[in-house]
Amino acid sequence: MRPLDRLTSIKTKLGIVIVGAVVGTTLAIVLGVTAGLGWKGSALISAAVGLLFIQVLARGMTSPLREMASASREMATGDYGRRVTATSRDEVGELARAFNHMAAQLEEADRVRRDLVANVSHELRTPISALQAVLENLVDGVAPPDERTLRTMLIQVERLGRLVNQLLDLSKLESGVVPLQHRTFELGSLLRQAAHEARVNAEQTGARDIRIDVELEPADLRADGDPEGLHQVLSNLLDNAVRHSPEGGRVRLSARAARDRIELEVADEGPGISPGEEARVFERFYRSDAARSTSEGGTGLGLAIARWIVDLHGGEIRAERREPHGCRMVVELPGVAA
Ligand SMILES: Nc1ncnc2c1ncn2[C@@H]1O[C@H](COP(=O)(O)OP(=O)(O)OP(=O)(O)O)[C@@H](O)[C@H]1O
Ligand SMILES: [Mg+2]
């Protein structure tokens, strides 16, 4: 704590420093003259007293500014770890606190960027290494160029393509290059279309006769939003639901008007999301340990994309447990269109 840290205005602080210095020097001159030091000696002593006063009282008034200047120079070189002392309550203290907040935000953004680069490289390397291994075997004549080998390669190429597309989607959403096209539309046809596509995908990927049911309440429910974007949200949720469903499982895709909101829900009968992971599954590249240990499955971007789109609609998305087992993904959109 420095002498004037309690004061909330820099003007008051300067006033006190000036008044203090003037009183101190005047007293020093009067005392010097009465003690017979003469004008010259008294003036020298009073100057020293004045400087001392300013040194003591104004201590720390400008040091945060110097600290900020040096921290900014470090930031320019990519080091976001420095924070400045922010004990005073005046405008400089406020600036110091704002500076620290900005530094913390920049540090976090930098961490996210680094993680993203590391994750992307890792996710790209896995299918590329697998492809390379198969191609080497083909070139060396260790493996025949038969249908099975080619299919393995195709799966890896598809995985690469999907990853690149998802990354592009995410970066477009984040940078706002493609603004959402809001309009009022019938939810029924969107839900049925998404369910139909999910059924086709499930058949193609050999999912074990999974049923996808659509429920609407009321049947002519309409929503305000970007149909393309919401279609992608539902596709991503249905893709997960189908992938985690047991053989012969049932997936329910439903929409209902709830007070001033529209609630969309995708529920499955799979293992559900473990407690504590409900928020993390929406992070980019997050996959549960169970999903990580199996070779099938995606890259962990589906829910991150879904959350971006829902956020852009001013809505909310959350994962819930379904009793006795299963996962419920709930999307809440604001406003019920008449
Ligand atoms: N319906 C669900 N049941 C159980 N776990 C789920 C479900 N949906 C998502 N998860 C968990 O959340 C993780 C993240 O899901 P997300 O859709 O973001 O990625 P992904 O499905 O692994 O890959 P991608 O969708 O990018 O192909 C999944 O890996 C899985 O562990
Ligand atoms: Mg997914």
CSV table of C-alpha atoms and ligand atoms in Angstrom, one decimal:
chain,number,residue,atom,x,y,z
A,1,MET,CA,0.0,0.0,0.0
A,2,ARG,CA,1.4,3.4,-0.9
A,3,PRO,CA,0.6,6.7,1.0
A,4,LEU,CA,-2.1,8.0,-1.3
A,5,ASP,CA,-3.5,4.7,-2.6
A,6,ARG,CA,-6.8,5.2,-0.9
A,7,LEU,CA,-7.7,8.4,-2.9
A,8,THR,CA,-9.9,7.8,-5.9
A,9,SER,CA,-8.9,10.8,-8.0
A,10,ILE,CA,-5.5,11.7,-9.4
A,11,LYS,CA,-6.4,15.4,-9.2
A,12,THR,CA,-6.9,15.2,-5.4
A,13,LYS,CA,-3.6,13.3,-5.1
A,14,LEU,CA,-1.7,16.0,-7.1
A,15,GLY,CA,-3.4,18.7,-5.0
A,16,ILE,CA,-2.3,17.0,-1.8
A,17,VAL,CA,1.3,16.6,-3.1
A,18,ILE,CA,1.5,20.3,-4.1
A,19,VAL,CA,-0.1,21.7,-0.9
A,20,GLY,CA,2.1,19.4,1.2
A,21,ALA,CA,5.3,20.4,-0.6
A,22,VAL,CA,4.4,24.1,-0.4
A,23,VAL,CA,3.6,23.9,3.4
A,24,GLY,CA,6.8,21.9,4.0
A,25,THR,CA,9.1,24.3,2.1
A,26,THR,CA,7.5,27.4,3.7
A,27,LEU,CA,8.0,25.9,7.1
A,28,ALA,CA,11.6,24.9,6.3
A,29,ILE,CA,12.3,28.5,5.2
A,30,VAL,CA,10.7,30.1,8.3
A,31,LEU,CA,12.5,27.7,10.6
A,32,GLY,CA,15.8,28.1,8.7
A,33,VAL,CA,15.6,31.9,8.9
A,34,THR,CA,14.6,32.0,12.6
A,35,ALA,CA,17.5,29.5,13.3
A,36,GLY,CA,19.8,32.1,11.6
A,37,LEU,CA,20.8,30.0,8.6
A,38,GLY,CA,20.3,32.9,6.3
A,39,TRP,CA,18.1,33.0,3.1
A,40,LYS,CA,20.5,31.0,0.9
A,41,GLY,CA,20.8,28.1,3.4
A,42,SER,CA,17.1,28.1,4.2
A,43,ALA,CA,16.2,28.0,0.5
A,44,LEU,CA,18.5,25.0,-0.1
A,45,ILE,CA,17.0,23.1,2.9
A,46,SER,CA,13.4,24.0,1.9
A,47,ALA,CA,14.1,22.8,-1.7
A,48,ALA,CA,15.4,19.5,-0.2
A,49,VAL,CA,12.3,19.2,2.0
A,50,GLY,CA,10.0,19.9,-0.9
A,51,LEU,CA,11.7,17.2,-3.1
A,52,LEU,CA,11.5,14.7,-0.2
A,53,PHE,CA,7.8,15.4,0.3
A,54,ILE,CA,7.1,14.8,-3.3
A,55,GLN,CA,9.2,11.7,-3.3
A,56,VAL,CA,7.3,10.3,-0.3
A,57,LEU,CA,3.7,11.3,-1.2
A,58,ALA,CA,3.8,10.8,-5.0
A,59,ARG,CA,5.6,7.4,-4.6
A,60,GLY,CA,3.8,4.9,-6.8
A,61,MET,CA,1.6,7.4,-8.6
A,62,THR,CA,3.4,6.9,-11.9
A,63,SER,CA,5.1,3.5,-11.4
A,64,PRO,CA,2.0,1.5,-12.8
A,65,LEU,CA,2.4,3.5,-16.0
A,66,ARG,CA,6.1,2.6,-16.3
A,67,GLU,CA,5.2,-1.1,-15.5
A,68,MET,CA,2.5,-1.0,-18.2
A,69,ALA,CA,5.0,0.4,-20.8
A,70,SER,CA,7.5,-2.4,-20.0
A,71,ALA,CA,4.7,-5.1,-19.9
A,72,SER,CA,3.4,-3.9,-23.3
A,73,ARG,CA,6.9,-4.3,-24.8
A,74,GLU,CA,7.0,-7.8,-23.5
A,75,MET,CA,3.6,-8.5,-24.9
A,76,ALA,CA,4.7,-7.4,-28.3
A,77,THR,CA,7.3,-10.2,-28.2
A,78,GLY,CA,4.5,-12.7,-27.3
A,79,ASP,CA,4.9,-13.0,-23.5
A,80,TYR,CA,1.4,-12.4,-22.0
A,81,GLY,CA,2.3,-13.5,-18.5
A,82,ARG,CA,3.2,-10.1,-17.0
A,83,ARG,CA,0.8,-8.3,-14.7
A,84,VAL,CA,1.1,-4.8,-13.3
A,85,THR,CA,0.6,-3.6,-9.7
A,86,ALA,CA,-2.9,-2.2,-9.4
A,87,THR,CA,-3.3,-1.2,-5.7
A,88,SER,CA,-4.3,2.5,-6.1
A,89,ARG,CA,-8.0,3.4,-6.6
A,90,ASP,CA,-7.5,6.4,-8.9
A,91,GLU,CA,-7.6,6.5,-12.7
A,92,VAL,CA,-4.1,5.1,-13.1
A,93,GLY,CA,-5.2,2.1,-10.8
A,94,GLU,CA,-8.3,1.7,-13.0
A,95,LEU,CA,-6.1,1.7,-16.1
A,96,ALA,CA,-3.8,-0.9,-14.5
A,97,ARG,CA,-6.7,-3.2,-13.7
A,98,ALA,CA,-8.1,-2.8,-17.2
A,99,PHE,CA,-4.6,-3.6,-18.5
A,100,ASN,CA,-4.3,-6.7,-16.4
A,101,HIS,CA,-7.7,-7.9,-17.6
A,102,MET,CA,-6.7,-7.3,-21.2
A,103,ALA,CA,-3.5,-9.2,-20.6
A,104,ALA,CA,-5.4,-12.2,-19.1
A,105,GLN,CA,-7.8,-12.2,-22.1
A,106,LEU,CA,-4.9,-12.1,-24.6
A,107,GLU,CA,-3.1,-14.9,-22.7
A,108,GLU,CA,-6.3,-17.0,-22.8
A,109,ALA,CA,-6.7,-16.3,-26.6
A,110,ASP,CA,-3.1,-17.2,-27.2
A,111,ARG,CA,-3.5,-20.5,-25.2
A,112,VAL,CA,-6.7,-21.4,-27.3
A,113,ARG,CA,-4.8,-20.6,-30.5
A,114,ARG,CA,-1.9,-22.8,-29.5
A,115,ASP,CA,-4.2,-25.7,-28.5
A,116,LEU,CA,-6.0,-25.4,-31.7
A,117,VAL,CA,-2.9,-25.6,-33.8
A,118,ALA,CA,-1.7,-28.6,-31.8
A,119,ASN,CA,-5.1,-30.3,-32.0
A,120,VAL,CA,-5.4,-29.7,-35.8
A,121,SER,CA,-1.9,-31.0,-36.5
A,122,HIS,CA,-2.6,-34.0,-34.4
A,123,GLU,CA,-5.9,-34.8,-36.0
A,124,LEU,CA,-4.4,-34.3,-39.5
A,125,ARG,CA,-1.4,-36.4,-38.7
A,126,THR,CA,-3.4,-39.5,-37.7
A,127,PRO,CA,-5.2,-40.2,-41.0
A,128,ILE,CA,-2.1,-39.1,-43.0
A,129,SER,CA,0.1,-41.6,-41.1
A,130,ALA,CA,-2.4,-44.3,-41.7
A,131,LEU,CA,-2.6,-43.5,-45.4
A,132,GLN,CA,1.1,-43.4,-45.6
A,133,ALA,CA,1.5,-46.8,-44.0
A,134,VAL,CA,-1.1,-48.4,-46.4
A,135,LEU,CA,0.5,-46.7,-49.4
A,136,GLU,CA,4.0,-47.9,-48.4
A,137,ASN,CA,2.7,-51.4,-48.1
A,138,LEU,CA,1.2,-51.2,-51.6
A,139,VAL,CA,4.4,-49.8,-53.1
A,140,ASP,CA,6.6,-52.4,-51.4
A,141,GLY,CA,4.2,-55.1,-52.6
A,142,VAL,CA,3.6,-56.2,-49.0
A,143,ALA,CA,-0.2,-55.7,-49.4
A,144,PRO,CA,-2.2,-56.3,-52.6
A,145,PRO,CA,-4.1,-53.4,-54.1
A,146,ASP,CA,-7.4,-55.1,-53.4
A,147,GLU,CA,-10.7,-53.7,-52.4
A,148,ARG,CA,-10.2,-53.9,-48.7
A,149,THR,CA,-6.9,-51.9,-48.8
A,150,LEU,CA,-8.4,-49.3,-51.0
A,151,ARG,CA,-11.5,-49.0,-48.7
A,152,THR,CA,-9.2,-48.4,-45.7
A,153,MET,CA,-7.5,-45.7,-47.7
A,154,LEU,CA,-10.9,-44.2,-48.7
A,155,ILE,CA,-12.0,-44.1,-45.0
A,156,GLN,CA,-8.9,-42.1,-44.1
A,157,VAL,CA,-9.3,-39.7,-47.0
A,158,GLU,CA,-13.0,-39.2,-46.0
A,159,ARG,CA,-11.9,-38.5,-42.5
A,160,LEU,CA,-9.4,-35.9,-43.7
A,161,GLY,CA,-12.0,-34.3,-45.9
A,162,ARG,CA,-14.5,-34.2,-43.1
A,163,LEU,CA,-12.0,-32.6,-40.7
A,164,VAL,CA,-11.0,-29.9,-43.2
A,165,ASN,CA,-14.7,-29.1,-44.0
A,166,GLN,CA,-15.5,-28.9,-40.3
A,167,LEU,CA,-12.5,-26.6,-39.7
A,168,LEU,CA,-13.6,-24.4,-42.5
A,169,ASP,CA,-17.2,-24.3,-41.2
A,170,LEU,CA,-15.9,-23.3,-37.7
A,171,SER,CA,-13.6,-20.6,-39.0
A,172,LYS,CA,-16.3,-19.2,-41.2
A,173,LEU,CA,-18.7,-19.1,-38.2
A,174,GLU,CA,-16.2,-17.6,-35.9
A,175,SER,CA,-15.1,-14.9,-38.3
A,176,GLY,CA,-18.7,-14.1,-39.2
A,177,VAL,CA,-17.9,-14.4,-43.0
A,178,VAL,CA,-21.2,-16.1,-43.6
A,179,PRO,CA,-23.9,-14.2,-41.7
A,180,LEU,CA,-27.0,-16.3,-40.8
A,181,GLN,CA,-30.0,-15.7,-43.0
A,182,HIS,CA,-32.9,-15.4,-40.5
A,183,ARG,CA,-36.4,-16.1,-41.6
A,184,THR,CA,-39.6,-17.7,-40.2
A,185,PHE,CA,-40.0,-21.2,-41.3
A,186,GLU,CA,-41.8,-24.5,-40.5
A,187,LEU,CA,-39.9,-26.7,-38.1
A,188,GLY,CA,-41.7,-29.8,-39.2
A,189,SER,CA,-40.1,-30.1,-42.7
A,190,LEU,CA,-36.7,-29.3,-41.2
A,191,LEU,CA,-36.9,-32.0,-38.6
A,192,ARG,CA,-38.2,-34.6,-41.0
A,193,GLN,CA,-35.5,-33.7,-43.6
A,194,ALA,CA,-32.7,-34.0,-40.9
A,195,ALA,CA,-34.2,-37.3,-39.6
A,196,HIS,CA,-34.4,-38.7,-43.2
A,197,GLU,CA,-30.7,-37.8,-43.9
A,198,ALA,CA,-29.6,-39.3,-40.5
A,199,ARG,CA,-31.4,-42.5,-41.4
A,200,VAL,CA,-29.7,-42.6,-44.8
A,201,ASN,CA,-26.3,-42.0,-43.1
A,202,ALA,CA,-27.0,-44.6,-40.5
A,203,GLU,CA,-27.7,-47.2,-43.2
A,204,GLN,CA,-24.6,-46.2,-45.1
A,205,THR,CA,-22.3,-46.5,-42.0
A,206,GLY,CA,-24.0,-49.8,-41.1
A,207,ALA,CA,-25.6,-48.6,-37.9
A,208,ARG,CA,-27.7,-51.4,-36.4
A,209,ASP,CA,-31.3,-50.7,-37.3
A,210,ILE,CA,-31.8,-47.6,-35.3
A,211,ARG,CA,-35.2,-45.9,-35.3
A,212,ILE,CA,-35.4,-42.1,-35.6
A,213,ASP,CA,-38.8,-40.6,-34.5
A,214,VAL,CA,-39.9,-37.1,-35.1
A,215,GLU,CA,-42.3,-35.4,-32.6
A,216,LEU,CA,-43.7,-31.9,-33.0
A,217,GLU,CA,-45.9,-30.0,-30.5
A,218,PRO,CA,-47.8,-28.3,-32.0
A,219,ALA,CA,-47.6,-29.9,-35.5
A,220,ASP,CA,-47.3,-26.6,-37.3
A,221,LEU,CA,-44.6,-25.1,-35.1
A,222,ARG,CA,-42.7,-22.3,-36.7
A,223,ALA,CA,-39.3,-20.9,-35.7
A,224,ASP,CA,-37.3,-17.8,-36.4
A,225,GLY,CA,-33.8,-18.5,-37.5
A,226,ASP,CA,-31.5,-19.7,-40.2
A,227,PRO,CA,-32.8,-23.0,-41.5
A,228,GLU,CA,-29.4,-24.0,-43.0
A,229,GLY,CA,-27.6,-23.4,-39.7
A,230,LEU,CA,-30.3,-25.2,-37.6
A,231,HIS,CA,-30.2,-28.1,-40.1
A,232,GLN,CA,-26.5,-28.4,-39.4
A,233,VAL,CA,-27.1,-28.3,-35.6
A,234,LEU,CA,-29.6,-31.1,-35.9
A,235,SER,CA,-27.5,-33.2,-38.2
A,236,ASN,CA,-24.5,-33.0,-35.8
A,237,LEU,CA,-26.7,-33.9,-32.9
A,238,LEU,CA,-28.4,-36.8,-34.8
A,239,ASP,CA,-25.0,-38.0,-36.0
A,240,ASN,CA,-23.8,-38.3,-32.4
A,241,ALA,CA,-27.1,-39.9,-31.2
A,242,VAL,CA,-27.0,-42.5,-33.9
A,243,ARG,CA,-23.3,-43.2,-33.3
A,244,HIS,CA,-23.8,-43.7,-29.6
A,245,SER,CA,-27.1,-45.7,-29.9
A,246,PRO,CA,-27.1,-49.4,-29.0
A,247,GLU,CA,-28.3,-52.0,-31.6
A,248,GLY,CA,-32.0,-51.4,-32.3
A,249,GLY,CA,-32.0,-48.2,-30.3
A,250,ARG,CA,-34.5,-45.4,-30.7
A,251,VAL,CA,-33.5,-41.8,-31.3
A,252,ARG,CA,-36.2,-39.1,-30.6
A,253,LEU,CA,-36.0,-35.8,-32.4
A,254,SER,CA,-38.6,-33.4,-31.0
A,255,ALA,CA,-39.6,-29.7,-31.0
A,256,ARG,CA,-42.0,-27.9,-28.8
A,257,ALA,CA,-43.0,-24.4,-27.9
A,258,ALA,CA,-42.2,-23.7,-24.2
A,259,ARG,CA,-43.4,-20.3,-23.0
A,260,ASP,CA,-41.4,-17.8,-25.1
A,261,ARG,CA,-38.9,-20.3,-26.3
A,262,ILE,CA,-38.7,-23.2,-28.8
A,263,GLU,CA,-37.1,-26.3,-27.4
A,264,LEU,CA,-35.5,-28.8,-29.8
A,265,GLU,CA,-34.3,-32.1,-28.4
A,266,VAL,CA,-32.4,-35.1,-29.6
A,267,ALA,CA,-32.5,-38.0,-27.2
A,268,ASP,CA,-30.9,-41.4,-27.5
A,269,GLU,CA,-30.6,-44.6,-25.5
A,270,GLY,CA,-26.8,-44.8,-25.5
A,271,PRO,CA,-24.4,-44.6,-22.6
A,272,GLY,CA,-24.9,-40.9,-22.2
A,273,ILE,CA,-22.4,-38.3,-21.3
A,274,SER,CA,-20.4,-38.8,-18.0
A,275,PRO,CA,-21.1,-36.4,-15.2
A,276,GLY,CA,-18.7,-33.5,-15.3
A,277,GLU,CA,-18.3,-33.8,-19.1
A,278,GLU,CA,-21.6,-32.0,-20.0
A,279,ALA,CA,-19.9,-28.7,-20.6
A,280,ARG,CA,-16.6,-29.9,-22.0
A,281,VAL,CA,-18.2,-31.9,-24.9
A,282,PHE,CA,-18.9,-28.5,-26.5
A,283,GLU,CA,-15.2,-27.6,-26.6
A,284,ARG,CA,-13.4,-27.9,-29.9
A,285,PHE,CA,-11.7,-31.3,-30.3
A,286,TYR,CA,-13.1,-32.6,-27.0
A,287,ARG,CA,-13.9,-36.3,-27.1
A,288,SER,CA,-14.6,-38.4,-24.0
A,289,ASP,CA,-12.1,-41.0,-23.1
A,290,ALA,CA,-14.5,-43.7,-24.3
A,291,ALA,CA,-14.8,-42.0,-27.7
A,292,ARG,CA,-11.0,-41.5,-27.9
A,293,SER,CA,-10.3,-45.2,-27.3
A,294,THR,CA,-12.3,-46.3,-30.3
A,295,SER,CA,-10.9,-45.8,-33.7
A,296,GLU,CA,-14.4,-44.9,-35.2
A,297,GLY,CA,-15.9,-41.6,-34.3
A,298,GLY,CA,-15.2,-38.1,-35.3
A,299,THR,CA,-12.9,-35.3,-34.5
A,300,GLY,CA,-14.7,-33.6,-31.7
A,301,LEU,CA,-15.8,-30.6,-33.7
A,302,GLY,CA,-19.5,-31.4,-34.2
A,303,LEU,CA,-20.8,-30.0,-31.0
A,304,ALA,CA,-18.5,-27.0,-31.1
A,305,ILE,CA,-20.0,-26.1,-34.4
A,306,ALA,CA,-23.5,-26.7,-33.1
A,307,ARG,CA,-22.9,-24.4,-30.1
A,308,TRP,CA,-21.6,-21.6,-32.4
A,309,ILE,CA,-24.7,-21.7,-34.5
A,310,VAL,CA,-27.0,-21.8,-31.5
A,311,ASP,CA,-25.1,-18.9,-29.9
A,312,LEU,CA,-25.5,-16.9,-33.1
A,313,HIS,CA,-29.2,-17.4,-32.8
A,314,GLY,CA,-29.1,-16.1,-29.2
A,315,GLY,CA,-30.1,-19.6,-27.9
A,316,GLU,CA,-28.6,-22.1,-25.6
A,317,ILE,CA,-27.5,-25.7,-26.0
A,318,ARG,CA,-26.9,-28.2,-23.2
A,319,ALA,CA,-26.3,-31.9,-22.6
A,320,GLU,CA,-28.4,-33.7,-20.0
A,321,ARG,CA,-28.6,-37.2,-18.7
A,322,ARG,CA,-31.6,-39.3,-19.6
A,323,GLU,CA,-32.8,-41.8,-17.1
A,324,PRO,CA,-32.2,-44.7,-16.9
A,325,HIS,CA,-29.6,-44.2,-19.5
A,326,GLY,CA,-29.0,-42.1,-22.6
A,327,CYS,CA,-28.2,-38.6,-23.6
A,328,ARG,CA,-30.5,-35.6,-24.1
A,329,MET,CA,-29.2,-32.7,-26.2
A,330,VAL,CA,-31.5,-29.7,-25.7
A,331,VAL,CA,-31.4,-26.6,-27.9
A,332,GLU,CA,-33.4,-23.6,-26.7
A,333,LEU,CA,-34.1,-20.9,-29.3
A,334,PRO,CA,-35.6,-17.5,-28.3
A,335,GLY,CA,-39.0,-16.5,-29.6
A,336,VAL,CA,-42.0,-18.5,-30.9
A,337,ALA,CA,-43.0,-17.4,-34.3
A,338,ALA,CA,-46.7,-17.0,-34.8
B,1,LIG,N1,-25.3,-38.6,-27.8
B,1,LIG,C1,-24.1,-38.8,-27.2
B,1,LIG,N2,-24.0,-39.8,-26.3
B,1,LIG,C2,-22.8,-40.0,-25.7
B,1,LIG,N3,-21.7,-39.2,-25.8
B,1,LIG,C3,-21.8,-38.2,-26.7
B,1,LIG,C4,-23.0,-37.9,-27.4
B,1,LIG,N4,-22.8,-36.8,-28.2
B,1,LIG,C5,-21.6,-36.4,-28.0
B,1,LIG,N5,-20.9,-37.2,-27.1
B,1,LIG,C6,-19.6,-37.1,-26.6
B,1,LIG,O1,-19.1,-35.8,-26.9
B,1,LIG,C7,-17.9,-35.8,-27.7
B,1,LIG,C8,-17.9,-34.6,-28.6
B,1,LIG,O2,-18.9,-34.7,-29.6
B,1,LIG,P1,-18.7,-34.0,-31.0
B,1,LIG,O3,-19.9,-34.2,-31.8
B,1,LIG,O4,-18.3,-32.6,-30.8
B,1,LIG,O5,-17.5,-34.8,-31.6
B,1,LIG,P2,-17.4,-36.2,-32.3
B,1,LIG,O6,-18.8,-36.7,-32.5
B,1,LIG,O7,-16.5,-37.0,-31.6
B,1,LIG,O8,-16.8,-35.8,-33.7
B,1,LIG,P3,-17.4,-35.0,-35.0
B,1,LIG,O9,-18.8,-34.7,-34.6
B,1,LIG,O10,-16.6,-33.8,-35.1
B,1,LIG,O11,-17.4,-35.9,-36.1
B,1,LIG,C9,-18.0,-37.1,-28.4
B,1,LIG,O12,-16.7,-37.6,-28.7
B,1,LIG,C10,-18.6,-38.0,-27.3
B,1,LIG,O13,-17.6,-38.4,-26.4
B,2,MG,MG,-20.3,-35.5,-33.5
